[in-house]
PDB file of C-alpha atoms and ligand atoms in Angstrom:
ATOM      1  CA  MET A   1      16.037   8.758  -0.477  1.00 58.00           C
ATOM      2  CA  ASP A   2      14.339  10.383  -4.101  1.00 92.00           C
ATOM      3  CA  THR A   3      12.303   8.153  -3.800  1.00 96.00           C
ATOM      4  CA  ILE A   4      10.457   9.038  -1.425  1.00 97.00           C
ATOM      5  CA  PHE A   5       9.763  12.035  -2.183  1.00 96.00           C
ATOM      6  CA  LYS A   6       8.545  11.481  -5.390  1.00 96.00           C
ATOM      7  CA  ARG A   7       6.278   8.692  -4.616  1.00 97.00           C
ATOM      8  CA  ARG A   8       2.874  10.898  -5.098  1.00 97.00           C
ATOM      9  CA  SER A   9      -0.322   8.685  -5.037  1.00 98.00           C
ATOM     10  CA  VAL A  10      -1.595   7.643  -9.363  1.00 98.00           C
ATOM     11  CA  ARG A  11      -5.290   7.381  -9.807  1.00 98.00           C
ATOM     12  CA  LYS A  12      -5.148   6.975 -13.955  1.00 98.00           C
ATOM     13  CA  TYR A  13      -2.982   5.121 -15.939  1.00 98.00           C
ATOM     14  CA  THR A  14      -1.367   4.498 -19.620  1.00 98.00           C
ATOM     15  CA  ASP A  15      -2.848   1.078 -21.501  1.00 98.00           C
ATOM     16  CA  ALA A  16       1.667  -0.034 -21.076  1.00 98.00           C
ATOM     17  CA  VAL A  17       0.872  -3.634 -19.506  1.00 98.00           C
ATOM     18  CA  VAL A  18       3.496  -3.872 -16.290  1.00 98.00           C
ATOM     19  CA  SER A  19       5.676  -7.054 -16.569  1.00 98.00           C
ATOM     20  CA  ASP A  20       5.308 -10.440 -14.352  1.00 98.00           C
ATOM     21  CA  GLU A  21       9.135  -9.150 -13.742  1.00 98.00           C
ATOM     22  CA  GLN A  22       7.964  -5.816 -12.735  1.00 98.00           C
ATOM     23  CA  ILE A  23       5.666  -7.607 -10.172  1.00 98.00           C
ATOM     24  CA  LYS A  24       8.119 -10.204  -8.914  1.00 98.00           C
ATOM     25  CA  GLN A  25      10.597  -7.017  -8.429  1.00 98.00           C
ATOM     26  CA  ILE A  26       7.594  -4.931  -5.891  1.00 99.00           C
ATOM     27  CA  ILE A  27       6.983  -7.898  -4.973  1.00 99.00           C
ATOM     28  CA  LYS A  28      10.299  -9.313  -3.603  1.00 98.00           C
ATOM     29  CA  ALA A  29      10.407  -5.003  -2.418  1.00 98.00           C
ATOM     30  CA  GLY A  30       7.440  -5.592   0.474  1.00 98.00           C
ATOM     31  CA  MET A  31       9.001  -8.792   1.744  1.00 98.00           C
ATOM     32  CA  ALA A  32      12.112  -6.649   2.574  1.00 98.00           C
ATOM     33  CA  ALA A  33       9.813  -4.834   4.526  1.00 98.00           C
ATOM     34  CA  PRO A  34      10.782  -5.047   8.667  1.00 98.00           C
ATOM     35  CA  SER A  35       8.352  -6.522  10.677  1.00 98.00           C
ATOM     36  CA  ALA A  36       8.019  -7.412  14.107  1.00 98.00           C
ATOM     37  CA  LYS A  37       9.283 -10.420  15.446  1.00 98.00           C
ATOM     38  CA  ASN A  38       9.807 -11.025  11.318  1.00 98.00           C
ATOM     39  CA  SER A  39       6.933 -12.863  11.305  1.00 98.00           C
ATOM     40  CA  GLN A  40       6.802 -11.827   7.596  1.00 98.00           C
ATOM     41  CA  GLU A  41       3.549 -13.036   8.115  1.00 98.00           C
ATOM     42  CA  TRP A  42       2.770 -11.100   4.605  1.00 98.00           C
ATOM     43  CA  ILE A  43       0.456 -13.048   1.601  1.00 98.00           C
ATOM     44  CA  PHE A  44       0.345 -11.256  -1.364  1.00 99.00           C
ATOM     45  CA  ILE A  45      -2.307 -11.694  -3.832  1.00 98.00           C
ATOM     46  CA  VAL A  46      -1.719 -10.110  -7.674  1.00 98.00           C
ATOM     47  CA  ILE A  47      -4.756 -10.092  -9.646  1.00 98.00           C
ATOM     48  CA  ARG A  48      -5.180  -9.467 -13.025  1.00 98.00           C
ATOM     49  CA  ASP A  49      -8.726  -9.709 -14.031  1.00 98.00           C
ATOM     50  CA  LYS A  50     -10.935  -6.927 -13.771  1.00 98.00           C
ATOM     51  CA  GLU A  51     -13.747  -8.286 -12.209  1.00 98.00           C
ATOM     52  CA  ILE A  52     -11.815  -8.263  -8.910  1.00 98.00           C
ATOM     53  CA  TYR A  53     -11.037  -4.976  -9.897  1.00 98.00           C
ATOM     54  CA  ASN A  54     -14.861  -4.066 -10.472  1.00 98.00           C
ATOM     55  CA  ALA A  55     -16.346  -5.917  -7.864  1.00 98.00           C
ATOM     56  CA  PHE A  56     -13.933  -3.540  -5.607  1.00 98.00           C
ATOM     57  CA  MET A  57     -15.294  -0.103  -7.546  1.00 98.00           C
ATOM     58  CA  SER A  58     -18.509  -0.885  -6.481  1.00 98.00           C
ATOM     59  CA  VAL A  59     -18.508  -1.305  -2.873  1.00 98.00           C
ATOM     60  CA  HIS A  60     -15.309   1.700  -2.772  1.00 98.00           C
ATOM     61  CA  PRO A  61     -15.711   4.233  -5.107  1.00 94.00           C
ATOM     62  CA  ASN A  62     -12.326   5.783  -4.721  1.00 97.00           C
ATOM     63  CA  ALA A  63     -10.515   3.152  -6.354  1.00 98.00           C
ATOM     64  CA  PHE A  64     -11.333   4.356  -9.675  1.00 98.00           C
ATOM     65  CA  SER A  65      -7.944   3.694 -10.272  1.00 98.00           C
ATOM     66  CA  LEU A  66      -8.796   0.451 -11.018  1.00 98.00           C
ATOM     67  CA  ASN A  67      -9.981   1.026 -14.532  1.00 98.00           C
ATOM     68  CA  THR A  68      -6.776   1.692 -16.476  1.00 98.00           C
ATOM     69  CA  ALA A  69      -4.809  -0.206 -13.974  1.00 98.00           C
ATOM     70  CA  SER A  70      -2.687  -3.353 -15.525  1.00 98.00           C
ATOM     71  CA  ALA A  71      -2.160  -4.789 -12.456  1.00 98.00           C
ATOM     72  CA  ALA A  72      -3.212  -4.807  -8.361  1.00 98.00           C
ATOM     73  CA  ILE A  73      -1.763  -6.675  -5.498  1.00 99.00           C
ATOM     74  CA  LEU A  74      -3.687  -7.296  -2.275  1.00 99.00           C
ATOM     75  CA  VAL A  75      -1.661  -7.864   0.443  1.00 99.00           C
ATOM     76  CA  CYS A  76      -2.900  -9.999   3.769  1.00 99.00           C
ATOM     77  CA  ALA A  77      -1.880 -11.365   6.412  1.00 98.00           C
ATOM     78  CA  ASP A  78      -1.482 -14.924   7.579  1.00 98.00           C
ATOM     79  CA  LEU A  79      -2.931 -14.818  11.679  1.00 98.00           C
ATOM     80  CA  SER A  80      -1.856 -18.103  12.284  1.00 97.00           C
ATOM     81  CA  LYS A  81       1.926 -16.434  11.604  1.00 97.00           C
ATOM     82  CA  GLU A  82       1.064 -13.863  13.405  1.00 96.00           C
ATOM     83  CA  LYS A  83       4.087 -14.124  16.697  1.00 95.00           C
ATOM     84  CA  GLU A  84       1.541 -12.908  19.420  1.00 95.00           C
ATOM     85  CA  PRO A  85      -1.683 -13.831  18.096  1.00 95.00           C
ATOM     86  CA  GLY A  86      -4.557 -11.052  19.119  1.00 94.00           C
ATOM     87  CA  GLN A  87      -2.336  -8.345  18.556  1.00 97.00           C
ATOM     88  CA  GLY A  88      -2.417  -6.434  15.863  1.00 97.00           C
ATOM     89  CA  TRP A  89       0.909  -6.318  15.044  1.00 98.00           C
ATOM     90  CA  TRP A  90       0.095  -7.887  11.522  1.00 98.00           C
ATOM     91  CA  ILE A  91      -1.421  -4.353  10.483  1.00 98.00           C
ATOM     92  CA  GLN A  92       1.834  -2.426  11.040  1.00 98.00           C
ATOM     93  CA  ASP A  93       4.588  -4.755   8.879  1.00 98.00           C
ATOM     94  CA  CYS A  94       1.698  -5.517   6.216  1.00 98.00           C
ATOM     95  CA  SER A  95       2.393  -2.110   6.024  1.00 99.00           C
ATOM     96  CA  ALA A  96       5.730  -2.030   5.924  1.00 99.00           C
ATOM     97  CA  ALA A  97       5.607  -4.212   3.036  1.00 99.00           C
ATOM     98  CA  ILE A  98       3.015  -1.747   0.923  1.00 99.00           C
ATOM     99  CA  GLU A  99       5.210   0.700   1.440  1.00 98.00           C
ATOM    100  CA  ASN A 100       8.474  -0.827   0.642  1.00 98.00           C
ATOM    101  CA  MET A 101       6.818  -2.061  -2.313  1.00 98.00           C
ATOM    102  CA  LEU A 102       5.854   1.861  -3.362  1.00 98.00           C
ATOM    103  CA  LEU A 103       8.695   2.979  -3.164  1.00 98.00           C
ATOM    104  CA  GLU A 104      10.206   0.196  -5.250  1.00 98.00           C
ATOM    105  CA  ALA A 105       7.725   0.897  -8.000  1.00 98.00           C
ATOM    106  CA  THR A 106       8.581   4.442  -8.253  1.00 98.00           C
ATOM    107  CA  SER A 107      12.040   4.590  -8.519  1.00 97.00           C
ATOM    108  CA  MET A 108      10.968   1.476 -11.170  1.00 98.00           C
ATOM    109  CA  GLY A 109       9.401   4.464 -13.383  1.00 97.00           C
ATOM    110  CA  LEU A 110       5.973   2.973 -12.614  1.00 98.00           C
ATOM    111  CA  GLY A 111       2.705   4.659 -10.454  1.00 98.00           C
ATOM    112  CA  THR A 112       1.014   3.007  -8.150  1.00 98.00           C
ATOM    113  CA  LEU A 113      -2.456   3.900  -5.024  1.00 98.00           C
ATOM    114  CA  TRP A 114      -2.596   2.635  -1.534  1.00 98.00           C
ATOM    115  CA  MET A 115      -6.261   1.727  -1.170  1.00 98.00           C
ATOM    116  CA  GLY A 116      -7.506   0.973   2.179  1.00 98.00           C
ATOM    117  CA  VAL A 117      -9.131  -2.450   2.460  1.00 98.00           C
ATOM    118  CA  HIS A 118      -9.432  -2.869   6.180  1.00 98.00           C
ATOM    119  CA  PRO A 119     -10.845  -1.677   8.429  1.00 98.00           C
ATOM    120  CA  LYS A 120     -13.931  -1.174   6.463  1.00 98.00           C
ATOM    121  CA  GLU A 121     -15.547  -4.367   6.364  1.00 98.00           C
ATOM    122  CA  ASP A 122     -17.847  -3.931   3.134  1.00 98.00           C
ATOM    123  CA  ARG A 123     -14.324  -4.015   1.178  1.00 98.00           C
ATOM    124  CA  ILE A 124     -12.885  -7.322   4.101  1.00 98.00           C
ATOM    125  CA  ALA A 125     -15.748  -8.534   2.430  1.00 98.00           C
ATOM    126  CA  CYS A 126     -15.580  -8.079  -1.132  1.00 98.00           C
ATOM    127  CA  MET A 127     -11.761  -8.930  -1.409  1.00 98.00           C
ATOM    128  CA  LYS A 128     -12.145 -12.023   0.648  1.00 98.00           C
ATOM    129  CA  ALA A 129     -15.167 -12.989  -1.846  1.00 98.00           C
ATOM    130  CA  ALA A 130     -12.975 -12.252  -4.995  1.00 98.00           C
ATOM    131  CA  CYS A 131      -9.790 -13.383  -3.622  1.00 98.00           C
ATOM    132  CA  LYS A 132     -11.751 -16.430  -2.084  1.00 98.00           C
ATOM    133  CA  LEU A 133      -9.162 -16.082   1.180  1.00 98.00           C
ATOM    134  CA  PRO A 134      -9.324 -19.198   3.786  1.00 98.00           C
ATOM    135  CA  GLU A 135     -10.457 -18.555   6.847  1.00 98.00           C
ATOM    136  CA  GLY A 136      -7.147 -16.588   8.590  1.00 98.00           C
ATOM    137  CA  ILE A 137      -6.698 -14.585   5.732  1.00 98.00           C
ATOM    138  CA  GLU A 138      -6.743 -10.530   6.652  1.00 98.00           C
ATOM    139  CA  PRO A 139      -6.488  -8.472   3.681  1.00 98.00           C
ATOM    140  CA  LEU A 140      -4.951  -5.369   4.321  1.00 98.00           C
ATOM    141  CA  GLY A 141      -4.025  -2.943   1.934  1.00 98.00           C
ATOM    142  CA  LEU A 142      -4.945  -3.073  -2.339  1.00 98.00           C
ATOM    143  CA  VAL A 143      -2.577  -1.475  -4.544  1.00 99.00           C
ATOM    144  CA  SER A 144      -3.022  -0.554  -8.263  1.00 98.00           C
ATOM    145  CA  ILE A 145      -0.387   0.100 -10.291  1.00 98.00           C
ATOM    146  CA  GLY A 146       0.321   1.525 -14.671  1.00 98.00           C
ATOM    147  CA  GLU A 147       2.575   3.382 -16.280  1.00 98.00           C
ATOM    148  CA  GLN A 148       1.170   6.853 -15.442  1.00 96.00           C
ATOM    149  CA  THR A 149       0.471   9.594 -17.416  1.00 97.00           C
ATOM    150  CA  LYS A 150       2.234  12.635 -15.791  1.00 96.00           C
ATOM    151  CA  GLU A 151       4.770  13.729 -13.935  1.00 92.00           C
ATOM    152  CA  TYR A 152       3.966  14.554 -11.083  1.00 92.00           C
ATOM    153  CA  ALA A 153       5.553  16.866  -8.316  1.00 91.00           C
ATOM    154  CA  PRO A 154       7.333  15.635  -5.423  1.00 92.00           C
ATOM    155  CA  ILE A 155       5.902  16.397  -2.412  1.00 90.00           C
ATOM    156  CA  ASP A 156       7.339  18.488   0.506  1.00 93.00           C
ATOM    157  CA  ARG A 157       4.989  17.925   3.238  1.00 95.00           C
ATOM    158  CA  TYR A 158       7.608  19.573   6.094  1.00 95.00           C
ATOM    159  CA  MET A 159       5.920  20.830   9.583  1.00 95.00           C
ATOM    160  CA  GLU A 160       8.847  22.405  11.497  1.00 94.00           C
ATOM    161  CA  GLU A 161       5.273  22.555  14.504  1.00 94.00           C
ATOM    162  CA  HIS A 162       4.811  18.895  14.214  1.00 96.00           C
ATOM    163  CA  ILE A 163       7.383  18.077  15.673  1.00 96.00           C
ATOM    164  CA  TYR A 164       8.414  18.319  19.942  1.00 97.00           C
ATOM    165  CA  LEU A 165      11.875  18.267  22.193  1.00 97.00           C
ATOM    166  CA  ASP A 166      11.520  14.994  25.000  1.00 97.00           C
ATOM    167  CA  ALA A 167       7.995  16.695  25.734  1.00 97.00           C
ATOM    168  CA  TYR A 168       4.756  17.554  24.042  1.00 98.00           C
ATOM    169  CA  GLY A 169       4.256  21.740  23.743  1.00 96.00           C
ATOM    170  CA  THR A 170       7.777  21.803  24.094  1.00 96.00           C
ATOM    171  CA  LYS A 171       8.890  23.301  20.105  1.00 94.00           C
ATOM    172  CA  TRP A 172      12.307  21.723  18.834  1.00 93.00           C
ATOM    173  CA  ASP A 173      14.031  24.121  17.618  1.00 80.00           C
ATOM    174  CA  LYS A 174      15.987  23.368  13.846  1.00 77.00           C
TER     175      LYS A 174
HETATM  176  C1  FMN B   1      -4.143   3.820   4.058  1.00 63.56           C
HETATM  177  C2  FMN B   1      -4.253   4.549   3.315  1.00 63.56           C
HETATM  178  C3  FMN B   1      -5.445   3.854   2.666  1.00 63.56           C
HETATM  179  C4  FMN B   1      -6.022   4.667   1.010  1.00 63.56           C
HETATM  180  N1  FMN B   1      -6.967   4.571   0.928  1.00 63.56           N
HETATM  181  C5  FMN B   1      -6.571   5.466  -0.482  1.00 63.56           C
HETATM  182  C6  FMN B   1      -8.287   4.984  -1.468  1.00 63.56           C
HETATM  183  O1  FMN B   1      -8.429   3.712  -0.778  1.00 63.56           O
HETATM  184  N2  FMN B   1      -8.031   5.547  -2.819  1.00 63.56           N
HETATM  185  C7  FMN B   1      -7.919   6.943  -2.778  1.00 63.56           C
HETATM  186  O2  FMN B   1      -8.085   7.444  -4.404  1.00 63.56           O
HETATM  187  N3  FMN B   1      -6.133   7.314  -2.257  1.00 63.56           N
HETATM  188  C8  FMN B   1      -5.797   6.024  -1.040  1.00 63.56           C
HETATM  189  N4  FMN B   1      -4.796   6.565   0.203  1.00 63.56           N
HETATM  190  C9  FMN B   1      -4.065   7.714  -0.804  1.00 63.56           C
HETATM  191  C10 FMN B   1      -3.858   8.428  -0.281  1.00 63.56           C
HETATM  192  O3  FMN B   1      -5.544   9.498  -0.422  1.00 63.56           O
HETATM  193  C11 FMN B   1      -2.763   9.655  -0.199  1.00 63.56           C
HETATM  194  O4  FMN B   1      -1.569   9.069  -0.090  1.00 63.56           O
HETATM  195  C12 FMN B   1      -3.134  11.134  -0.197  1.00 63.56           C
HETATM  196  O5  FMN B   1      -4.383  11.855  -0.620  1.00 63.56           O
HETATM  197  C13 FMN B   1      -1.411  11.366  -0.141  1.00 63.56           C
HETATM  198  O6  FMN B   1      -0.803  11.910  -1.502  1.00 63.56           O
HETATM  199  P1  FMN B   1       0.330  11.578  -2.156  1.00 63.56           P
HETATM  200  O7  FMN B   1      -0.190  10.084  -1.410  1.00 63.56           O
HETATM  201  O8  FMN B   1       0.465  12.122  -3.661  1.00 63.56           O
HETATM  202  O9  FMN B   1       1.171  11.907  -1.269  1.00 63.56           O
HETATM  203  C14 FMN B   1      -4.688   6.353   0.854  1.00 63.56           C
HETATM  204  C15 FMN B   1      -3.469   6.424   1.830  1.00 63.56           C
HETATM  205  C16 FMN B   1      -3.308   5.114   2.228  1.00 63.56           C
HETATM  206  C17 FMN B   1      -2.250   5.477   3.088  1.00 63.56           C
END
């Protein structure tokens, strides 16, 4: 549970290299996520090419974590594996995979940042071109990874006013 509260968005990294073994462990955690009808339609593209980082930063100003990232992983869906084509479950499946990856990296002492690709058309087009995605492979998010330069305070965003009992508006008084 500590890992959940320790995870923060890290936008600056040291120049330490994140190894392929570490990346593999992070992707393994991603693949352990739940998915609708166990579709597991995810595809992971490990990116080390700085030109791809630069391409993404040219369409997205809040992707500057890529300036110092050791690696990035583009999480995509293979739409041909959808069990209910066109229903969009892949977005939830791939999001669950990304969150698992962030948590695993945190537990390994690494920093990460989830950068949104879907549904921004320019970011989608950029990553499709940069990573040569074939038709039917849809990018959802890009995760930068590196060793963080400082410790971050754990988060506590518990807000009782966001919780109701049985019906919207009925306070859940715990
Ligand atoms: C779907 C999604 C897309 C995000 N995209 C970006 C992004 O493009 N750039 C960025 O700097 N942070 C991005 N974030 C990170 C959020 O800004 C961050 O999670 C939020 O501010 C809370 O901070 P914390 O992660 O440190 O708890 C994204 C988060 C999510 C869930």
